[in-house]
């Protein structure tokens, strides 16, 4: 069952419908690193139909579903995940997205409804997730959490909309079958959050989700929530630290993680500046986002009536509202 918050126009707090039955009351985390073609169908069901009609000047983004994108011989599925408010894009963004349709890859576009469907699923390995989303006040914050979840569940490759593949990415052929995770070092000298490629159930994405939940519960004023720190690059940086023991690392190296997993990190701040692996900001965002009626995260959190309260107090208020 779902309870609409009195505070947030873009947030739904999910209440569990039934108790989860697990042995000895404990939840066992599935660290399995492969998915199969049933998961590809699950993804199709998750994103929903791509048969949409767009206003004049905007173009519908279709999905590419390729059975060859999943192989038992490869750790990271050849699946690209991208997200935006809706499937209707400007021509510049549509052309940019098409650059990610690599050979043998699937591409799934997740609109707001698809993002919500994933967030609203039952997540026994993340028992506080539904409560924590009640303190996210922007679409960007939800998109951050969503990218960690979708990669945790299905694996694959995530990229921001305005990124384009750089020449050194070589149409993603640089991501080898044996790679378990693949990131580039960004200008800030820590691994990228705007581009993530991992196998399913990787420790990195598990740590990222848990870190976001922890940071949300520690938030003392949800109106002043700083998205890059709470859910964005700051959260992923520390997820990398928890996974391999350091957040600032040398590129072009595979780092061991726990449970026999690993994380390959390439590049340095110079290659990031020169956009060798990922061409960030290939499409000017403001004019394109304005054309699609999208709002920057710094404005989205200023909805009228948002309480200037800590996250845990907001959740208490919602719980009391639900019981009335």
Tab-separated table of C-alpha atoms in Angstrom:
chain	number	residue	atom	x	y	z
A	1	UNK	CA	0.000	0.000	0.000
A	2	UNK	CA	1.186	3.531	-0.672
A	3	UNK	CA	0.735	6.641	1.432
A	4	UNK	CA	1.134	10.001	-0.304
A	5	UNK	CA	3.205	12.413	1.759
A	6	UNK	CA	1.652	15.721	2.783
A	7	UNK	CA	5.060	17.301	2.224
A	8	UNK	CA	6.377	16.071	-1.125
A	9	UNK	CA	4.774	16.373	-4.520
A	10	UNK	CA	7.383	13.987	-5.968
A	11	UNK	CA	7.676	11.439	-3.162
A	12	UNK	CA	5.675	8.382	-2.163
A	13	UNK	CA	6.428	6.566	1.062
A	14	UNK	CA	5.892	2.829	0.673
A	15	UNK	CA	4.561	0.765	3.554
A	16	UNK	CA	5.150	-3.026	3.549
A	17	UNK	CA	2.047	-4.994	2.616
A	18	UNK	CA	3.077	-8.140	4.445
A	19	UNK	CA	5.853	-9.383	6.664
A	20	UNK	CA	8.853	-10.855	4.888
A	21	UNK	CA	9.460	-14.466	5.860
A	22	UNK	CA	13.161	-15.304	6.116
A	23	UNK	CA	15.046	-18.038	7.991
A	24	UNK	CA	15.824	-17.093	11.619
A	25	UNK	CA	14.557	-13.578	10.928
A	26	UNK	CA	17.715	-12.764	8.975
A	27	UNK	CA	18.018	-11.473	5.428
A	28	UNK	CA	20.690	-13.130	3.308
A	29	UNK	CA	22.211	-10.913	0.621
A	30	UNK	CA	22.418	-12.506	-2.819
A	31	UNK	CA	25.927	-11.815	-4.107
A	32	UNK	CA	25.384	-13.741	-7.355
A	33	UNK	CA	27.089	-11.990	-10.273
A	34	UNK	CA	25.081	-13.259	-13.251
A	35	UNK	CA	21.622	-12.696	-14.683
A	36	UNK	CA	19.751	-14.634	-17.369
A	37	UNK	CA	17.180	-13.967	-20.066
A	38	UNK	CA	14.344	-13.988	-17.524
A	39	UNK	CA	15.953	-10.864	-16.090
A	40	UNK	CA	15.947	-9.285	-19.556
A	41	UNK	CA	12.202	-9.838	-19.688
A	42	UNK	CA	11.928	-8.441	-16.180
A	43	UNK	CA	13.691	-5.291	-17.364
A	44	UNK	CA	11.282	-4.957	-20.288
A	45	UNK	CA	8.367	-5.189	-17.879
A	46	UNK	CA	10.003	-2.680	-15.552
A	47	UNK	CA	10.563	0.073	-18.133
A	48	UNK	CA	7.119	-0.416	-19.688
A	49	UNK	CA	6.079	0.532	-23.188
A	50	UNK	CA	8.241	2.725	-25.387
A	51	UNK	CA	5.254	3.508	-27.648
A	52	UNK	CA	4.722	7.147	-26.675
A	53	UNK	CA	3.580	10.234	-28.540
A	54	UNK	CA	5.696	13.321	-27.909
A	55	UNK	CA	4.885	17.030	-28.262
A	56	UNK	CA	6.165	18.869	-31.320
A	57	UNK	CA	9.918	19.333	-31.216
A	58	UNK	CA	10.538	16.311	-28.993
A	59	UNK	CA	11.374	12.736	-29.995
A	60	UNK	CA	10.477	9.428	-28.343
A	61	UNK	CA	13.318	7.259	-27.055
A	62	UNK	CA	12.871	3.573	-27.842
A	63	UNK	CA	14.462	0.616	-26.094
A	64	UNK	CA	16.859	-1.807	-27.764
A	65	UNK	CA	16.387	-5.375	-26.543
A	66	UNK	CA	19.117	-7.738	-27.668
A	67	UNK	CA	19.269	-11.314	-26.301
A	68	UNK	CA	23.014	-11.308	-27.058
A	69	UNK	CA	23.492	-8.705	-24.315
A	70	UNK	CA	23.454	-11.474	-21.681
A	71	UNK	CA	26.064	-14.213	-21.662
A	72	UNK	CA	27.185	-16.679	-19.007
A	73	UNK	CA	30.750	-16.035	-20.202
A	74	UNK	CA	30.604	-12.349	-19.260
A	75	UNK	CA	30.322	-10.750	-15.818
A	76	UNK	CA	28.976	-7.285	-16.753
A	77	UNK	CA	25.856	-7.610	-18.930
A	78	UNK	CA	25.875	-5.613	-22.153
A	79	UNK	CA	22.968	-3.485	-20.992
A	80	UNK	CA	22.881	0.321	-20.993
A	81	UNK	CA	20.565	2.052	-18.505
A	82	UNK	CA	19.578	5.705	-18.870
A	83	UNK	CA	16.910	7.766	-17.176
A	84	UNK	CA	14.962	10.997	-17.459
A	85	UNK	CA	11.603	12.417	-16.478
A	86	UNK	CA	9.985	11.125	-19.672
A	87	UNK	CA	10.894	9.394	-22.925
A	88	UNK	CA	10.394	12.567	-24.971
A	89	UNK	CA	13.789	14.144	-25.711
A	90	UNK	CA	15.137	17.007	-27.773
A	91	UNK	CA	16.799	15.995	-31.015
A	92	UNK	CA	20.238	16.740	-29.557
A	93	UNK	CA	19.692	14.426	-26.584
A	94	UNK	CA	18.108	11.723	-28.745
A	95	UNK	CA	21.138	11.750	-31.046
A	96	UNK	CA	23.408	11.605	-28.003
A	97	UNK	CA	21.562	8.636	-26.509
A	98	UNK	CA	21.865	6.800	-29.821
A	99	UNK	CA	25.654	6.933	-29.445
A	100	UNK	CA	25.270	4.393	-26.611
A	101	UNK	CA	23.555	1.756	-28.776
A	102	UNK	CA	26.636	-0.433	-29.076
A	103	UNK	CA	26.830	-3.688	-31.012
A	104	UNK	CA	25.309	-6.632	-29.079
A	105	UNK	CA	24.047	-4.266	-26.366
A	106	UNK	CA	20.546	-3.689	-25.048
A	107	UNK	CA	19.526	-0.165	-24.049
A	108	UNK	CA	16.713	0.497	-21.604
A	109	UNK	CA	15.335	3.962	-20.982
A	110	UNK	CA	13.729	4.416	-17.554
A	111	UNK	CA	11.239	7.277	-17.182
A	112	UNK	CA	9.894	8.521	-13.837
A	113	UNK	CA	7.239	5.791	-13.710
A	114	UNK	CA	9.866	3.077	-14.267
A	115	UNK	CA	12.120	4.610	-11.618
A	116	UNK	CA	9.219	4.529	-9.152
A	117	UNK	CA	8.394	0.930	-10.008
A	118	UNK	CA	11.942	-0.112	-9.144
A	119	UNK	CA	12.095	1.948	-5.938
A	120	UNK	CA	8.723	0.614	-4.790
A	121	UNK	CA	9.761	-3.029	-5.100
A	122	UNK	CA	10.324	-5.075	-1.972
A	123	UNK	CA	14.022	-4.841	-1.039
A	124	UNK	CA	14.713	-7.220	1.882
A	125	UNK	CA	18.449	-6.564	1.547
A	126	UNK	CA	17.726	-2.841	2.061
A	127	UNK	CA	15.023	-2.854	4.786
A	128	UNK	CA	15.186	0.924	5.410
A	129	UNK	CA	15.142	1.971	1.767
A	130	UNK	CA	11.441	2.829	1.513
A	131	UNK	CA	11.631	4.975	4.628
A	132	UNK	CA	14.750	6.765	3.381
A	133	UNK	CA	13.164	7.739	0.055
A	134	UNK	CA	10.646	9.730	2.083
A	135	UNK	CA	13.414	12.260	2.721
A	136	UNK	CA	14.515	12.734	-0.909
A	137	UNK	CA	13.216	16.062	-2.151
A	138	UNK	CA	14.334	16.096	-5.792
A	139	UNK	CA	14.108	13.969	-8.900
A	140	UNK	CA	17.903	14.031	-9.142
A	141	UNK	CA	18.210	12.448	-5.706
A	142	UNK	CA	15.778	9.704	-6.676
A	143	UNK	CA	17.696	9.148	-9.925
A	144	UNK	CA	20.927	8.752	-7.955
A	145	UNK	CA	19.444	6.083	-5.709
A	146	UNK	CA	17.746	4.440	-8.691
A	147	UNK	CA	21.012	4.046	-10.615
A	148	UNK	CA	22.593	2.145	-7.726
A	149	UNK	CA	19.521	-0.070	-7.368
A	150	UNK	CA	19.109	-0.895	-11.058
A	151	UNK	CA	22.797	-1.783	-11.326
A	152	UNK	CA	22.617	-3.815	-8.107
A	153	UNK	CA	19.669	-5.814	-9.444
A	154	UNK	CA	20.534	-6.176	-13.133
A	155	UNK	CA	24.092	-4.968	-13.647
A	156	UNK	CA	25.161	-3.263	-16.852
A	157	UNK	CA	26.273	0.234	-17.724
A	158	UNK	CA	24.785	3.513	-16.522
A	159	UNK	CA	25.516	6.908	-18.086
A	160	UNK	CA	24.128	10.405	-17.612
A	161	UNK	CA	22.027	11.635	-20.542
A	162	UNK	CA	24.440	14.329	-21.642
A	163	UNK	CA	27.495	12.044	-21.702
A	164	UNK	CA	28.817	10.576	-24.922
A	165	UNK	CA	31.286	7.694	-25.250
A	166	UNK	CA	34.854	8.966	-25.524
A	167	UNK	CA	37.346	7.563	-28.055
A	168	UNK	CA	39.168	5.450	-25.453
A	169	UNK	CA	35.958	3.678	-24.438
A	170	UNK	CA	36.061	2.094	-27.908
A	171	UNK	CA	32.302	1.537	-28.111
A	172	UNK	CA	32.522	-0.231	-24.730
A	173	UNK	CA	34.824	-2.955	-26.104
A	174	UNK	CA	37.369	-1.850	-23.487
A	175	UNK	CA	35.044	-3.445	-20.892
A	176	UNK	CA	36.256	-7.036	-21.036
A	177	UNK	CA	34.232	-10.169	-20.296
A	178	UNK	CA	36.231	-10.848	-17.121
A	179	UNK	CA	35.728	-7.343	-15.686
A	180	UNK	CA	33.528	-7.275	-12.580
A	181	UNK	CA	33.217	-3.495	-12.356
A	182	UNK	CA	34.509	-0.602	-14.448
A	183	UNK	CA	34.778	3.116	-13.607
A	184	UNK	CA	36.892	6.039	-14.726
A	185	UNK	CA	38.725	8.493	-12.480
A	186	UNK	CA	37.025	11.856	-12.768
A	187	UNK	CA	38.505	15.337	-12.471
A	188	UNK	CA	38.156	15.258	-8.672
A	189	UNK	CA	40.517	12.244	-8.588
A	190	UNK	CA	37.834	9.850	-7.333
A	191	UNK	CA	35.858	7.317	-9.418
A	192	UNK	CA	32.999	8.495	-11.598
A	193	UNK	CA	29.348	8.512	-10.617
A	194	UNK	CA	28.176	9.833	-14.004
A	195	UNK	CA	29.351	6.566	-15.577
A	196	UNK	CA	29.201	3.213	-13.764
A	197	UNK	CA	29.543	-0.281	-15.183
A	198	UNK	CA	29.239	-3.292	-12.854
A	199	UNK	CA	28.068	-6.866	-12.633
A	200	UNK	CA	24.803	-7.636	-10.783
A	201	UNK	CA	24.935	-7.704	-6.983
A	202	UNK	CA	28.333	-6.058	-6.867
A	203	UNK	CA	29.564	-4.826	-3.450
A	204	UNK	CA	29.963	-1.319	-4.910
A	205	UNK	CA	26.270	-0.827	-5.615
A	206	UNK	CA	25.274	-2.492	-2.344
A	207	UNK	CA	27.503	-0.080	-0.432
A	208	UNK	CA	26.205	2.860	-2.475
A	209	UNK	CA	22.580	2.128	-1.595
A	210	UNK	CA	23.390	1.628	2.086
A	211	UNK	CA	25.489	4.801	2.152
A	212	UNK	CA	22.658	6.863	0.649
A	213	UNK	CA	20.235	5.511	3.248
A	214	UNK	CA	22.669	6.360	6.043
A	215	UNK	CA	23.235	9.893	4.751
A	216	UNK	CA	19.521	10.544	4.331
A	217	UNK	CA	18.753	9.501	7.904
A	218	UNK	CA	21.536	11.805	9.124
A	219	UNK	CA	20.160	14.798	7.167
A	220	UNK	CA	19.262	17.594	9.600
A	221	UNK	CA	17.286	19.790	7.201
A	222	UNK	CA	15.770	18.149	4.147
A	223	UNK	CA	15.204	21.538	2.472
A	224	UNK	CA	18.947	22.207	2.488
A	225	UNK	CA	19.757	18.716	1.233
A	226	UNK	CA	22.862	18.874	-0.977
A	227	UNK	CA	22.227	16.204	-3.584
A	228	UNK	CA	25.833	15.675	-4.804
A	229	UNK	CA	26.919	14.851	-1.251
A	230	UNK	CA	23.898	12.940	0.051
A	231	UNK	CA	22.966	10.738	-2.922
A	232	UNK	CA	25.394	11.680	-5.705
A	233	UNK	CA	29.176	11.505	-6.203
A	234	UNK	CA	29.882	11.860	-2.485
A	235	UNK	CA	27.870	8.744	-1.710
A	236	UNK	CA	29.487	6.712	-4.470
A	237	UNK	CA	32.986	7.871	-3.506
A	238	UNK	CA	32.555	6.383	-0.056
A	239	UNK	CA	30.963	3.267	-1.529
A	240	UNK	CA	34.199	2.780	-3.474
A	241	UNK	CA	36.132	3.270	-0.235
A	242	UNK	CA	34.065	0.631	1.567
A	243	UNK	CA	34.404	-1.751	-1.395
A	244	UNK	CA	38.149	-1.645	-2.120
A	245	UNK	CA	39.571	0.226	0.876
A	246	UNK	CA	40.288	3.586	-0.761
A	247	UNK	CA	38.345	6.271	-2.631
A	248	UNK	CA	41.278	8.066	-4.263
A	249	UNK	CA	43.091	5.457	-6.319
A	250	UNK	CA	45.454	5.158	-9.239
A	251	UNK	CA	43.720	4.441	-12.525
A	252	UNK	CA	44.436	1.598	-14.945
A	253	UNK	CA	44.307	-1.017	-12.221
A	254	UNK	CA	41.990	-3.778	-11.035
A	255	UNK	CA	41.372	-3.586	-7.287
A	256	UNK	CA	40.247	-6.609	-5.242
A	257	UNK	CA	37.003	-6.323	-3.286
A	258	UNK	CA	35.434	-8.717	-0.794
A	259	UNK	CA	33.656	-11.971	-1.693
A	260	UNK	CA	36.139	-12.478	-4.513
A	261	UNK	CA	34.824	-9.483	-6.460
A	262	UNK	CA	36.869	-6.707	-8.062
A	263	UNK	CA	36.674	-3.193	-9.477
A	264	UNK	CA	38.660	-1.957	-12.478
A	265	UNK	CA	39.347	1.789	-12.507
A	266	UNK	CA	40.908	3.552	-15.480
A	267	UNK	CA	42.255	7.004	-16.257
A	268	UNK	CA	43.205	10.042	-14.196
A	269	UNK	CA	42.115	13.660	-13.876
A	270	UNK	CA	43.930	14.512	-17.129
A	271	UNK	CA	42.136	11.856	-19.172
A	272	UNK	CA	38.875	12.986	-17.546
A	273	UNK	CA	39.514	16.631	-18.473
A	274	UNK	CA	40.323	15.606	-22.035
A	275	UNK	CA	37.231	13.369	-22.109
A	276	UNK	CA	39.109	10.359	-23.433
A	277	UNK	CA	36.838	7.747	-21.858
A	278	UNK	CA	33.609	9.670	-21.242
A	279	UNK	CA	32.741	12.897	-23.036
A	280	UNK	CA	30.895	14.684	-20.239
A	281	UNK	CA	28.520	17.468	-21.102
A	282	UNK	CA	28.443	16.576	-24.773
A	283	UNK	CA	24.992	18.183	-24.941
A	284	UNK	CA	24.267	21.582	-23.309
A	285	UNK	CA	21.901	20.690	-20.495
A	286	UNK	CA	20.070	23.915	-19.634
A	287	UNK	CA	18.536	24.672	-23.005
A	288	UNK	CA	17.655	21.035	-23.595
A	289	UNK	CA	16.265	20.483	-20.101
A	290	UNK	CA	14.226	23.673	-20.331
A	291	UNK	CA	12.710	22.407	-23.588
A	292	UNK	CA	11.668	19.204	-21.770
A	293	UNK	CA	10.300	21.069	-18.725
A	294	UNK	CA	12.885	19.568	-16.381
A	295	UNK	CA	13.987	21.277	-13.159
A	296	UNK	CA	17.493	21.372	-11.691
A	297	UNK	CA	17.846	19.557	-8.355
A	298	UNK	CA	18.778	22.807	-6.542
A	299	UNK	CA	15.335	24.230	-7.394
A	300	UNK	CA	13.298	21.030	-7.120
A	301	UNK	CA	13.864	20.812	-3.377
A	302	UNK	CA	12.305	24.212	-2.756
A	303	UNK	CA	8.686	23.140	-3.111
A	304	UNK	CA	6.336	25.276	-1.078
A	305	UNK	CA	5.536	23.680	2.253
A	306	UNK	CA	8.623	21.505	2.635
A	307	UNK	CA	9.390	21.184	6.341
A	308	UNK	CA	12.756	22.440	7.543
A	309	UNK	CA	13.174	19.366	9.676
A	310	UNK	CA	15.582	16.458	10.069
A	311	UNK	CA	14.803	13.394	7.995
A	312	UNK	CA	13.918	11.214	10.996
A	313	UNK	CA	11.432	13.833	12.264
A	314	UNK	CA	9.796	13.991	8.838
A	315	UNK	CA	9.444	10.219	8.826
A	316	UNK	CA	7.932	10.312	12.316
A	317	UNK	CA	5.368	12.867	11.134
A	318	UNK	CA	4.474	10.664	8.156
A	319	UNK	CA	4.087	7.637	10.414
A	320	UNK	CA	1.754	9.554	12.729
A	321	UNK	CA	-0.210	10.783	9.697
A	322	UNK	CA	-0.573	7.195	8.468
A	323	UNK	CA	-1.902	5.997	11.845
A	324	UNK	CA	-4.595	8.653	12.070
